[in-house]
Structure formats: structure tokens, C-alpha cells
Amino acid sequence: MWLRGLSRASYWRARLLLCVRYGLRRTSKPIQGGDDWVGPTLVKERTIVGSGWDIWVDYYFLSSNDESDDFLRDFTARHFSNASYDNAA
């Protein structure tokens, strides 16, 4: 599942919420590319959420398993109800 199309401010707000309120921890460092930026992976137990930015979808979060799908869907509904998300990976 993708949570995508976030502004820079919304992305940092979401990262703060994910880390402080929900206890996810950063497990990788960002990697800068030409037209994209792969942000850190955030993890708590079996919840794994990737992040980044690219020229086509702006800032995004991406779940990596079914448990993370459920978490990101609930997180989006609670904090970013106007954001764009879908189940395509």
C-alpha cells in the first residue's frame, strides 16, 4: 500500500508521528538519486514502512507486508484523510 502525494511538510509530520507516537525506528539511511530519494525504512516488530520522494508521486510511504498495509491504512485514515493512497505497490 502507498501513502503518496504528500508535501514536504506532511511527510515530516508523518515521520514524526510514526517515530514518536507509534514507536517506529529508522533502520536505514536515505539514499539520494537523480530524480528520486529513497528515505529511511521505519520498523516496529513486523510493521515495516519504506519512505521516499520521487518526481512523479512526491513524498510517499510504502508498506512491505500485510501487517504494514493494515497499519498504514489506519494511520492514513486517522492522520491524513485527504491524502492519496492505493494498494498498488
XYZ file of C-alpha atoms in Angstrom:
89
model
C 0.000 0.000 0.000
C 1.191 3.517 -0.844
C 0.524 6.740 1.034
C 1.643 9.159 -1.653
C 1.463 12.714 -2.892
C 2.498 14.242 0.422
C 4.008 17.700 0.649
C 7.388 18.038 2.319
C 5.718 19.360 5.498
C 3.211 16.466 5.544
C 5.992 13.944 5.006
C 7.966 15.246 8.006
C 4.798 15.430 10.112
C 4.072 11.793 9.239
C 7.651 10.714 10.048
C 7.426 12.459 13.400
C 4.106 10.759 14.189
C 5.383 7.349 13.070
C 8.511 7.590 15.200
C 7.294 9.434 18.297
C 3.663 8.389 18.662
C 3.829 4.911 17.109
C 7.375 3.919 18.063
C 8.759 3.011 14.640
C 12.560 3.210 14.405
C 14.722 4.160 11.455
C 16.741 1.161 10.237
C 18.421 2.576 7.124
C 19.919 5.795 5.857
C 18.469 7.869 2.993
C 19.934 7.444 -0.500
C 19.876 10.344 -2.965
C 19.274 9.587 -6.643
C 18.810 11.778 -9.699
C 15.013 12.020 -9.838
C 14.286 10.345 -6.527
C 15.294 9.983 -2.919
C 14.923 6.720 -1.011
C 14.179 7.631 2.569
C 14.741 5.516 5.633
C 12.855 2.324 6.359
C 10.840 2.597 9.587
C 10.299 -0.584 11.616
C 8.481 -1.759 14.731
C 8.215 -5.515 15.161
C 6.530 -6.755 11.935
C 5.430 -3.297 10.794
C 7.839 -2.177 8.049
C 7.278 1.111 6.217
C 9.561 2.449 3.496
C 9.658 6.134 2.597
C 10.991 8.450 -0.036
C 10.362 11.026 -2.729
C 10.302 10.954 -6.489
C 9.444 13.333 -9.266
C 6.174 11.538 -10.151
C 4.468 10.913 -6.792
C 6.136 13.459 -4.486
C 6.791 12.229 -0.909
C 5.484 8.778 -0.042
C 5.362 5.891 2.430
C 5.169 2.286 1.261
C 4.181 -0.764 3.303
C 6.007 -4.038 2.781
C 3.674 -6.740 4.157
C 0.035 -7.342 5.117
C 0.501 -6.164 8.701
C 2.133 -2.965 7.453
C -0.721 -2.489 4.938
C -3.255 -2.520 7.760
C -1.152 -0.176 9.877
C -0.574 2.335 7.061
C -4.255 2.277 6.061
C -5.331 3.047 9.651
C -2.585 5.660 10.032
C -3.683 7.383 6.811
C -7.345 7.403 7.817
C -6.511 8.829 11.247
C -3.961 11.498 10.302
C -4.092 12.134 6.539
C -7.667 11.611 5.411
C -7.170 13.845 2.350
C -4.005 12.061 1.181
C -3.858 9.770 -1.818
C -3.278 6.092 -1.161
C -3.793 2.867 -3.032
C -2.974 -0.817 -2.838
C -0.650 -0.896 -5.856
C 2.994 -1.353 -4.989
